[in-house]
GROMACS .gro file of C-alpha atoms in nm:
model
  341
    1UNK     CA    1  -3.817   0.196 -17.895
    2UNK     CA    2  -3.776  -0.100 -17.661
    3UNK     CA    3  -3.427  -0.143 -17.522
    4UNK     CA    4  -3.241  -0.513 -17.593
    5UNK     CA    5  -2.941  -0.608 -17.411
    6UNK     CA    6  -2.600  -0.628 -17.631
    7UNK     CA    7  -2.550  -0.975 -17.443
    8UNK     CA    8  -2.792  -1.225 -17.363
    9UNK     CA    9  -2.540  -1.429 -17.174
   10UNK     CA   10  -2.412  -1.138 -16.992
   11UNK     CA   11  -2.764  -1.056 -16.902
   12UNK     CA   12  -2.856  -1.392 -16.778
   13UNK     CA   13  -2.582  -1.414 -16.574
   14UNK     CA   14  -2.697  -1.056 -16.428
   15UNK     CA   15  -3.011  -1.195 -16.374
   16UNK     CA   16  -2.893  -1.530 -16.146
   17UNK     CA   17  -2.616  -1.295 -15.917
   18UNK     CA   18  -2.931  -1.070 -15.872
   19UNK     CA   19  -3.121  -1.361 -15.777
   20UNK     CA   20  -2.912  -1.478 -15.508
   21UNK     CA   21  -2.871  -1.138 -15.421
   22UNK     CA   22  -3.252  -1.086 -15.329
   23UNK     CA   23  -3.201  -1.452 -15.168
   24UNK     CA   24  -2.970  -1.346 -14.898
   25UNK     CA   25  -3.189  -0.995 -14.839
   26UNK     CA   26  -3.462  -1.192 -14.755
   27UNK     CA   27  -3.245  -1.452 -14.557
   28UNK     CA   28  -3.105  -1.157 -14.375
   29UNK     CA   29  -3.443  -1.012 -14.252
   30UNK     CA   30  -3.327  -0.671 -14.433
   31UNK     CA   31  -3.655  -0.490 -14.581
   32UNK     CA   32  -3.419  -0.234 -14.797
   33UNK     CA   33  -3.206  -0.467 -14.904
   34UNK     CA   34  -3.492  -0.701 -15.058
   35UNK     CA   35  -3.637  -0.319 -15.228
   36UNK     CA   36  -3.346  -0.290 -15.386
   37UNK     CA   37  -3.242  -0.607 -15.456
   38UNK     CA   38  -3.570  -0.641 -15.623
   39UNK     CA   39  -3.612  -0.370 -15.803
   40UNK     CA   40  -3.279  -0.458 -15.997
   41UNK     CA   41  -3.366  -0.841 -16.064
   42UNK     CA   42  -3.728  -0.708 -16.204
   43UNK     CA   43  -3.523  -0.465 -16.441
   44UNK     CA   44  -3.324  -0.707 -16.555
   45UNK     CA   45  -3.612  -0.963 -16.620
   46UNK     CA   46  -3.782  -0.672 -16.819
   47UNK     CA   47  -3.512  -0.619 -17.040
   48UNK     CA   48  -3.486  -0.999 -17.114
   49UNK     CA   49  -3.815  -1.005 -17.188
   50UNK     CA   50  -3.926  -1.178 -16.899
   51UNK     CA   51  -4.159  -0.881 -16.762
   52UNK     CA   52  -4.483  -1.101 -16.619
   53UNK     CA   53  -4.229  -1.288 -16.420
   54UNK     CA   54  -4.084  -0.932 -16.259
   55UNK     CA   55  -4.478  -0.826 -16.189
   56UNK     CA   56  -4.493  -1.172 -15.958
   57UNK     CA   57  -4.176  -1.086 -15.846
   58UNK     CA   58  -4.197  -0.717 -15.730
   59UNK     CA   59  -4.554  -0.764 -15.669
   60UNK     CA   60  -4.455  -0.966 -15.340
   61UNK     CA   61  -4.243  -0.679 -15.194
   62UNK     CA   62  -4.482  -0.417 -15.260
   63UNK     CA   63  -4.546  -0.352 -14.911
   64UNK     CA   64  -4.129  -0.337 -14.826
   65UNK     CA   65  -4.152  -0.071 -15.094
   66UNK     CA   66  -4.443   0.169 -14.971
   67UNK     CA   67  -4.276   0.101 -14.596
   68UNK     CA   68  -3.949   0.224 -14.713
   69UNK     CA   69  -4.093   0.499 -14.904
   70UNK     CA   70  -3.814   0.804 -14.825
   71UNK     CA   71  -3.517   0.570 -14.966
   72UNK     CA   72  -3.406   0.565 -15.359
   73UNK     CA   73  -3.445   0.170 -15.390
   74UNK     CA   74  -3.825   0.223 -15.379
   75UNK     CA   75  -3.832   0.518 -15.616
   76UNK     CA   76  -3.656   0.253 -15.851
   77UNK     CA   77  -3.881  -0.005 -15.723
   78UNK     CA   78  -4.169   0.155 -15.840
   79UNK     CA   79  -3.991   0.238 -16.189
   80UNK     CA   80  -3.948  -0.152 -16.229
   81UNK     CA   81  -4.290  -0.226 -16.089
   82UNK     CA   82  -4.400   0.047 -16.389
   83UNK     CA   83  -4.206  -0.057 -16.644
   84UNK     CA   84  -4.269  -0.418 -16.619
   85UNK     CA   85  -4.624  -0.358 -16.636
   86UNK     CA   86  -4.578  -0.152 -16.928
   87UNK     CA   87  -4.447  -0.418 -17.132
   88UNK     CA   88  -4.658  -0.672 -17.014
   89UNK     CA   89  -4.944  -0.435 -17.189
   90UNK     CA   90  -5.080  -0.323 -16.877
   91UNK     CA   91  -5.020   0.057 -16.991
   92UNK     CA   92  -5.301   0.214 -16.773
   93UNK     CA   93  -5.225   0.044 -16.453
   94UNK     CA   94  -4.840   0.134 -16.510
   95UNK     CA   95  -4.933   0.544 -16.520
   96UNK     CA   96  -4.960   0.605 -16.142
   97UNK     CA   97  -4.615   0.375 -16.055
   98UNK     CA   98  -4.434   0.551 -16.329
   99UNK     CA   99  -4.596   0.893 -16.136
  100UNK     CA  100  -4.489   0.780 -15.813
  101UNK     CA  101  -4.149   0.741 -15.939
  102UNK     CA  102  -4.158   1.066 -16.038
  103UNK     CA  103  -4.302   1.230 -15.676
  104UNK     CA  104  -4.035   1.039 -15.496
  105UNK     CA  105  -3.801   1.109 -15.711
  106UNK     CA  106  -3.845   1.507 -15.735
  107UNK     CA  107  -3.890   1.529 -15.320
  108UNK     CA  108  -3.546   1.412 -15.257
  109UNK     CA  109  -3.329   1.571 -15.570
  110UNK     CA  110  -3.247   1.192 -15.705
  111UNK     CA  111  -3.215   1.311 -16.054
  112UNK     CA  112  -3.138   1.022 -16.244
  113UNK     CA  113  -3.425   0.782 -16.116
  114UNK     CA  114  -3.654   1.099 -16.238
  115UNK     CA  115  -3.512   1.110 -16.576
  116UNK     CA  116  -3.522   0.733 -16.649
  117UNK     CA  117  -3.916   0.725 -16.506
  118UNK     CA  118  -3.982   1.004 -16.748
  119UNK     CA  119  -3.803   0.827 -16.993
  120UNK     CA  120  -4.023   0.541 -16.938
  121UNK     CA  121  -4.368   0.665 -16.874
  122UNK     CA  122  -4.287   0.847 -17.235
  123UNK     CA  123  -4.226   0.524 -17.398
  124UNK     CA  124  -4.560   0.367 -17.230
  125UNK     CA  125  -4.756   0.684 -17.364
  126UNK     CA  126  -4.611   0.627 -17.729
  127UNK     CA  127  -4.767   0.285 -17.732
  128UNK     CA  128  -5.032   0.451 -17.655
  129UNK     CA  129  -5.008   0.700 -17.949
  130UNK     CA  130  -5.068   0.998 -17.686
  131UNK     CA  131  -4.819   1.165 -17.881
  132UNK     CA  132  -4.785   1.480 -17.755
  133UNK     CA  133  -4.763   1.350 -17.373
  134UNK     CA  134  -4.505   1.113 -17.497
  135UNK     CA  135  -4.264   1.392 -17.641
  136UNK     CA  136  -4.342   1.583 -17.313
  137UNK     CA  137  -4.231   1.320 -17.101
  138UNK     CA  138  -3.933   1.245 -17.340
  139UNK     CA  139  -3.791   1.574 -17.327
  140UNK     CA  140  -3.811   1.638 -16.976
  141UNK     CA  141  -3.601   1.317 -16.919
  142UNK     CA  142  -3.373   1.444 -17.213
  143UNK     CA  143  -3.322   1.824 -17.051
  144UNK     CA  144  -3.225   1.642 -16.704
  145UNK     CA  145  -3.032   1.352 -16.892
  146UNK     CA  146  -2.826   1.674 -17.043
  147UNK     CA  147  -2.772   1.892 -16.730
  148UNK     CA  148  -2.647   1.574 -16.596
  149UNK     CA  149  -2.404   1.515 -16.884
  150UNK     CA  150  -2.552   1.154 -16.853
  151UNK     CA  151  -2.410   0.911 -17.134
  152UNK     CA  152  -2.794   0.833 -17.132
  153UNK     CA  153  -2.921   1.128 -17.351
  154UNK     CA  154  -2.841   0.977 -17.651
  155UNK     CA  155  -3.100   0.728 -17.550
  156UNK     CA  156  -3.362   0.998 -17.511
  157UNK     CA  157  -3.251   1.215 -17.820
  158UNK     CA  158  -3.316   0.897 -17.971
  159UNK     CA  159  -3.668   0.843 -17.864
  160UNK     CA  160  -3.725   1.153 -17.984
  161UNK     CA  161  -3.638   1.125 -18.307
  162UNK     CA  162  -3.839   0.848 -18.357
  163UNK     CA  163  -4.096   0.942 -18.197
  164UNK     CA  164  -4.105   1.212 -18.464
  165UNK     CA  165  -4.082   0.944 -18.768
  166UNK     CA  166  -4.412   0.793 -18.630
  167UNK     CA  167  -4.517   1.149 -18.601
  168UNK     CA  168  -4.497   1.181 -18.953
  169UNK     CA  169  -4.692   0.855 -19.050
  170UNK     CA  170  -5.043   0.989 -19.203
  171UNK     CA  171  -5.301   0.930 -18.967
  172UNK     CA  172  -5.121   0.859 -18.689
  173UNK     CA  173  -5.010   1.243 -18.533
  174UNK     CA  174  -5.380   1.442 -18.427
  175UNK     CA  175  -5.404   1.768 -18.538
  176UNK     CA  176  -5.399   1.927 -18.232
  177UNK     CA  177  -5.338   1.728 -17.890
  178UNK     CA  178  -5.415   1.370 -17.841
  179UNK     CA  179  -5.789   1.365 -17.850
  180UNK     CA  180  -5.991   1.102 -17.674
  181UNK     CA  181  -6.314   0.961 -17.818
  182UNK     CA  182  -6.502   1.018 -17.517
  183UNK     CA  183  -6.433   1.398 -17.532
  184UNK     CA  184  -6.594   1.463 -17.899
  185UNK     CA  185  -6.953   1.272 -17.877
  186UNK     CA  186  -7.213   1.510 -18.052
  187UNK     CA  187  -7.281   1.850 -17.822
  188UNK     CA  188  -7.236   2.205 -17.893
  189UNK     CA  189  -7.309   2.335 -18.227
  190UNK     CA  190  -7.009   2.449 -18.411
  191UNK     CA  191  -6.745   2.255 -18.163
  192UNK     CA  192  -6.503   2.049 -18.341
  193UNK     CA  193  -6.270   1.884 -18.090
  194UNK     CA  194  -6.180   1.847 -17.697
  195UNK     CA  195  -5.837   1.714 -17.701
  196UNK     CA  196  -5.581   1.665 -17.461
  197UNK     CA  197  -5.298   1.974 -17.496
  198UNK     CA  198  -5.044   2.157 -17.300
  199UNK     CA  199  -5.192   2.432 -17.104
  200UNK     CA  200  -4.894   2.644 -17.158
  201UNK     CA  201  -5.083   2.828 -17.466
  202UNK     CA  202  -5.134   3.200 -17.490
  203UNK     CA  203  -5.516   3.163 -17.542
  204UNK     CA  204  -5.564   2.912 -17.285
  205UNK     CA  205  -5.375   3.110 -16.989
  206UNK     CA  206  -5.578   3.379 -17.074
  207UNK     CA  207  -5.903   3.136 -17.035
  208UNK     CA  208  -5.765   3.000 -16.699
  209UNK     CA  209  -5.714   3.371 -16.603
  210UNK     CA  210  -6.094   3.454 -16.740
  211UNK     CA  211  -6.154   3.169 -16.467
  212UNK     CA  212  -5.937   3.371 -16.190
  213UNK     CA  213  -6.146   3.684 -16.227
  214UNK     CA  214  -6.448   3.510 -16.203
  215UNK     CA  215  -6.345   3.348 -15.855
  216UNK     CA  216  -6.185   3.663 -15.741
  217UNK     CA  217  -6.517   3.810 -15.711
  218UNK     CA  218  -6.641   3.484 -15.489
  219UNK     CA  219  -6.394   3.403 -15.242
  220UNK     CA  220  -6.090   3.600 -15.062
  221UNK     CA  221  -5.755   3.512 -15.188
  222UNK     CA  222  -5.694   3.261 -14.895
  223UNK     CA  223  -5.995   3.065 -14.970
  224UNK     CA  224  -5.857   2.953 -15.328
  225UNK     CA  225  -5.640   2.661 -15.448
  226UNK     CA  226  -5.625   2.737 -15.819
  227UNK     CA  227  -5.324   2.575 -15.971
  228UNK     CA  228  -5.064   2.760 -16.141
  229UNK     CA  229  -4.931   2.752 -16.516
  230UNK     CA  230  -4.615   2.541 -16.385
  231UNK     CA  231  -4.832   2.318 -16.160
  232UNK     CA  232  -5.064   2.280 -16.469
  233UNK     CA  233  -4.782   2.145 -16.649
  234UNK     CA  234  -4.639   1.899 -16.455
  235UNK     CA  235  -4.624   1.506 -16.528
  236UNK     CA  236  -4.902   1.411 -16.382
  237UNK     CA  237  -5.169   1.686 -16.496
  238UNK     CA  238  -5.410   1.583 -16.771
  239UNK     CA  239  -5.513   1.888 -16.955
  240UNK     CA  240  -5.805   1.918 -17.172
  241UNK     CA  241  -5.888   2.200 -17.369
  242UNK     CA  242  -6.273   2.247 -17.571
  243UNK     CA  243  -6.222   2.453 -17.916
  244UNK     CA  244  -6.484   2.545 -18.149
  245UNK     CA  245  -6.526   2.540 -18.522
  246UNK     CA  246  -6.281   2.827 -18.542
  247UNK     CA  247  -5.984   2.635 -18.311
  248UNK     CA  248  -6.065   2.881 -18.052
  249UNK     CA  249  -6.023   2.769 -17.701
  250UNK     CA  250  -6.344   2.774 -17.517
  251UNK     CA  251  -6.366   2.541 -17.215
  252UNK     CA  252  -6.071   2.383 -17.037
  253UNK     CA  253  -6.071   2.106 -16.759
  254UNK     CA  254  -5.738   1.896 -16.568
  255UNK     CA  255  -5.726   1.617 -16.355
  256UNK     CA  256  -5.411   1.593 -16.111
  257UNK     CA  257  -5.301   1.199 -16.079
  258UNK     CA  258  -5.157   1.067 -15.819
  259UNK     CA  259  -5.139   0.673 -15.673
  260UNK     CA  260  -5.480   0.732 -15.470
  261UNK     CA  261  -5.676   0.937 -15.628
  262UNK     CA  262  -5.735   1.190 -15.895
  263UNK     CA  263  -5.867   1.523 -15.817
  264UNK     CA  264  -6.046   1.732 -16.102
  265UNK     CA  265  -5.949   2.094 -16.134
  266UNK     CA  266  -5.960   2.444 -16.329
  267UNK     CA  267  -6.277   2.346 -16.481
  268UNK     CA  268  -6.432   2.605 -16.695
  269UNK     CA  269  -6.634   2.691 -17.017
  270UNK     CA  270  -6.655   3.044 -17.155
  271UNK     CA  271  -6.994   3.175 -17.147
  272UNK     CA  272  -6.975   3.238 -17.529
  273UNK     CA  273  -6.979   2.847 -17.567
  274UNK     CA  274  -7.205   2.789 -17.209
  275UNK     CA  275  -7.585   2.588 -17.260
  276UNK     CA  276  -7.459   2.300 -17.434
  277UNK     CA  277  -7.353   2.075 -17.231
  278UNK     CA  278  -6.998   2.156 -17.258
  279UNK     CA  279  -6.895   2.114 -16.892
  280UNK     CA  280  -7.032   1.781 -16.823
  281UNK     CA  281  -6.886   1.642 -17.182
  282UNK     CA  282  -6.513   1.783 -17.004
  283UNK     CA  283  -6.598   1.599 -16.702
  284UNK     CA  284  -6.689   1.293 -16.856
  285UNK     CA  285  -6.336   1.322 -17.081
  286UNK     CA  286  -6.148   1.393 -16.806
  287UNK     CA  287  -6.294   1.057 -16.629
  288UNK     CA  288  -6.258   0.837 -16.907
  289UNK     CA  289  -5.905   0.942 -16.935
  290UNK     CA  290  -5.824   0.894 -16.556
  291UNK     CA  291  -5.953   0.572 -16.558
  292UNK     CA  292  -5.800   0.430 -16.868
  293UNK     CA  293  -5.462   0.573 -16.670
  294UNK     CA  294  -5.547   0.342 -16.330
  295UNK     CA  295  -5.755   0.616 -16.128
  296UNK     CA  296  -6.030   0.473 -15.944
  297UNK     CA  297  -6.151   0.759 -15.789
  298UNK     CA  298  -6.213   1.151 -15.868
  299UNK     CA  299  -6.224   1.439 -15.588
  300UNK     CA  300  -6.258   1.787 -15.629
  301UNK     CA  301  -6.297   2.122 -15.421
  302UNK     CA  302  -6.520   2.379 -15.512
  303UNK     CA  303  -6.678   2.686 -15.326
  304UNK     CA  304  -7.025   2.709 -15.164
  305UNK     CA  305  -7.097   3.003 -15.399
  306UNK     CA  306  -7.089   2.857 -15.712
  307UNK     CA  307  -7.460   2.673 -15.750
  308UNK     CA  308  -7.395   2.564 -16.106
  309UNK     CA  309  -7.112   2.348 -16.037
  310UNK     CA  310  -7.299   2.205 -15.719
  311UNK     CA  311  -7.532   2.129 -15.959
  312UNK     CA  312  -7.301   1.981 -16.251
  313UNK     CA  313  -7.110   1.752 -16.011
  314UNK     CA  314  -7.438   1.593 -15.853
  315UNK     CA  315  -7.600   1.563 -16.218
  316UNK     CA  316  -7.248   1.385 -16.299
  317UNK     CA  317  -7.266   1.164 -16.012
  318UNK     CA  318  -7.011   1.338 -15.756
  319UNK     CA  319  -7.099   1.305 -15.387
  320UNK     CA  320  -6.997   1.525 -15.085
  321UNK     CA  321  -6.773   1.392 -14.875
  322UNK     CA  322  -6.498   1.552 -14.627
  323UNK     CA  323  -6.147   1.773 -14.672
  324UNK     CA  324  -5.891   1.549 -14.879
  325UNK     CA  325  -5.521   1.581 -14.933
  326UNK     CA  326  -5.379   1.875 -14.792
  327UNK     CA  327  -5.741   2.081 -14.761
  328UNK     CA  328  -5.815   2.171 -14.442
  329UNK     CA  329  -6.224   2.206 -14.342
  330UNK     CA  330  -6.336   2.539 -14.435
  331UNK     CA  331  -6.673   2.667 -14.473
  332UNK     CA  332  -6.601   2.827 -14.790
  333UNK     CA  333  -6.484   2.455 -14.939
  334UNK     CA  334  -6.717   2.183 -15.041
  335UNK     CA  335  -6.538   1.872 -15.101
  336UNK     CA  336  -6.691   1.540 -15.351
  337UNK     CA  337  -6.632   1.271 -15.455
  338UNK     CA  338  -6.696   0.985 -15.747
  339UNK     CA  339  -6.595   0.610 -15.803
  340UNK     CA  340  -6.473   0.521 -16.158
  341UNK     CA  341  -6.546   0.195 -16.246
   0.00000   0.00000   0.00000
C-alpha cells in the first residue's frame, strides 16, 4: 500500500531543490520557512525510501514546528514527522503525530492536510493489522478526498480495496473488532472477547446510556463530562467493548489520545457481568493499547460519589493529582493519574 514515485530521477532532483530550499530558510533566520521547507524535503525522503534520514531531519526543527503551531506547514510537519516514523517501523510512536495532524488540521478547516493524515495513520494501522481502525481512518480520508473532488480519492478507494483483499486472507480479519491480547487473559466465566470496536452500535449506545442513568442519579447535569456518540467516534478514541459467551455487550471502556496524555473515559461494566474482575481487565486493555500507540501517561475524572471506582483506580495504580485539560477544580471532580511505562 506504500506509495513509489513514477520517477526516481525526478524525485531526486525534488529532493536536492528542497534541500537548498531548507538551506536558505535557515540562512534567512525564517522559523516558517524552515517548517515548511522541512516538512516537504522529509516527504520527499520518505517516498524515496530514505525515511530514518527525514526523522534526523525533521527531528531538528521540532521545536520551529510546536512554536508555529496555528500555521498549515506544521500540520504537514507533523504528517511528515508521522509518516516517516511509520515507515521506519516506529508505528506506535507515529500515532500521536499522525493525531496531531489531525487536531490542527480540523481547528483551522485545512481539509486536505486532514485527509492525507487520515490517509496515513490508516496505512500505519494496517501494518498493524488493526483492521477495523484502518478502514475507519481510510474512509474518513476517502469521504473528505470526495467532497473535495480531490484527484487523490482514487488513492484512498484504493486502499480500501485492498485493505479488503487482506481482509479476506483466513486468519488475518478478527471476528469482531481488533482484539488485543492483553484484553482476553482468563476472567469472567462465560466471557469470550474484549476487542477494540466502533462505539456507534445499537447495543453499546444503549450500555453507554445504562451508564448515563446511573450518573444522573449522582451528580447535576453541570457536574458531568460524559462524551458523546460523535466524540466517541472520533480519530483519536480507542473504544473497547467486553462481550460474553453470547456476543452480548457487557462492559465498555475508551481512552481519548492526544500528544500529552491519554485520558480514560466511559468506563463501565453491566452489573449482570460485575464481580469478576471485568473493570480492571478494561483498564489494563485500554493501557496496553495506549502505550503500544506512544501514550506515556493516563488521566481520568471521576466523581467523589462513586467509591468503587476510587477504589478500582488506586488498586490499578492511579494516583490523585489536580484538574487537567480543560477541567476546572470542582468539588464534585476527583482527578488521577498513572505513568505507563
Amino acid at each position: 500500500m506504500r506509495f513509489s514515485a513514477p520517477d526516481p530521477v525526478a524525485l531526486a532532483s525534488d529532493i536536492d531543490a528542497k534541500r537548498a530550499k531548507l538551506a536558505a530558510a535557515i540562512q534567512a533566520g525564517d522559523p516558517l520557512a524552515v517548517v515548511d521547507a522541512a516538512a516537504d524535503l522529509g516527504s520527499l525522503l520518505t517516498t524515496a525510501r530514505q525515511e530514518a534520514e527525514a526523522v534526523q531531519l525533521l527531528e531538528l526543527h521540532l521545536h520551529l514546528a510546536e512554536a508555529q503551531a496555528r500555521h498549515e506547514p506544521a500540520g504537514w510537519f507533523w504528517n511528515g514527522y508521522a509518516t516517516a516514523l511509520q515507515y521506519g517501523g516506529r508505528r506506535t510512536e507515529a500515532e500521536p503525530y499522525f493525531i496531531k495532524a489531525i487536531d490542527i488540521a480540523k481547528a483551522h478547516g485545512w481539509r486536505r492536510l486532514e485527509a492525507l493524515a487520515l490517509h496515513h495513520w490508516g496505512r500505519s494501522l494496517v501494518e498493524q493489522q488493526r483492521f477495523s481502525e484502518a478502514e475507519a481512518r481510510i474512509s474518513e480520508a476517502l469521504a473528505i478526498r470526495i467532497d473535495l473532488n480531490a484527484p487523490s480519492q482514487a488513492s484512498s478507494s484504493r486502499a480500501l480495496a485492498e485493505l479488503a483483499a487482506l481482509q479476506s486472507r483466513p486468519g488475518l480479519s478478527p471476528a469482531h473488532g481488533d482484539a488485543h491480547p492483553a484484553l482476553n487473559s482468563p476472567g469472567a466465566p462465560g466471557l469470550t472477547t474484549i476487542a477494540f470496536e466502533s462505539a456507534n452500535q445499537p447495543e453499546v449506545i444503549a450500555l453507554i446510556a445504562e451508564l448515563d442513568a446511573y450518573q444522573d442519579t449522582l451528580y447535576p447535569p453541570e457536574a458531568r463530562y460524559a462524551l458523546d456518540l460523535g466524540s466517541l467516534t472520533q480519530p483519536n478514541v480507542v473504544f473497547a467493548v467486553a462481550r460474553d459467551a453470547e456476543r452480548r455487550a457487557v462492559g465498555c471502556g475508551a481512552v481519548v489520545l492526544s500528544a500529552e496524555f491519554g485520558e480514560l473515559k466511559r468506563l463501565f461494566v453491566s452489573p449482570v457481568a460485575r464481580g469478576h474482575g471485568l473493570a480492571q481487565r478494561l483498564v489494563a486493555g485500554l493501557e496496553a493499547e495506549a502505550l503500544a500507540r506512544g501514550c506515556h501517561l493516563l488521566r481520568l475524572e471521576t466523581g467523589p460519589f462513586q467509591p468503587e471506582a476510587l477504589g478500582l483506580y488506586g488498586r490499578c495504580g492511579y494516583e490523585r493529582c489536580g484538574p487537567f485539560g480543560s477541567y476546572a477544580d470542582d468539588p464534585l471532580s476527583v482527578f488521577m493519574e498513572k505513568a505507563l511505562t
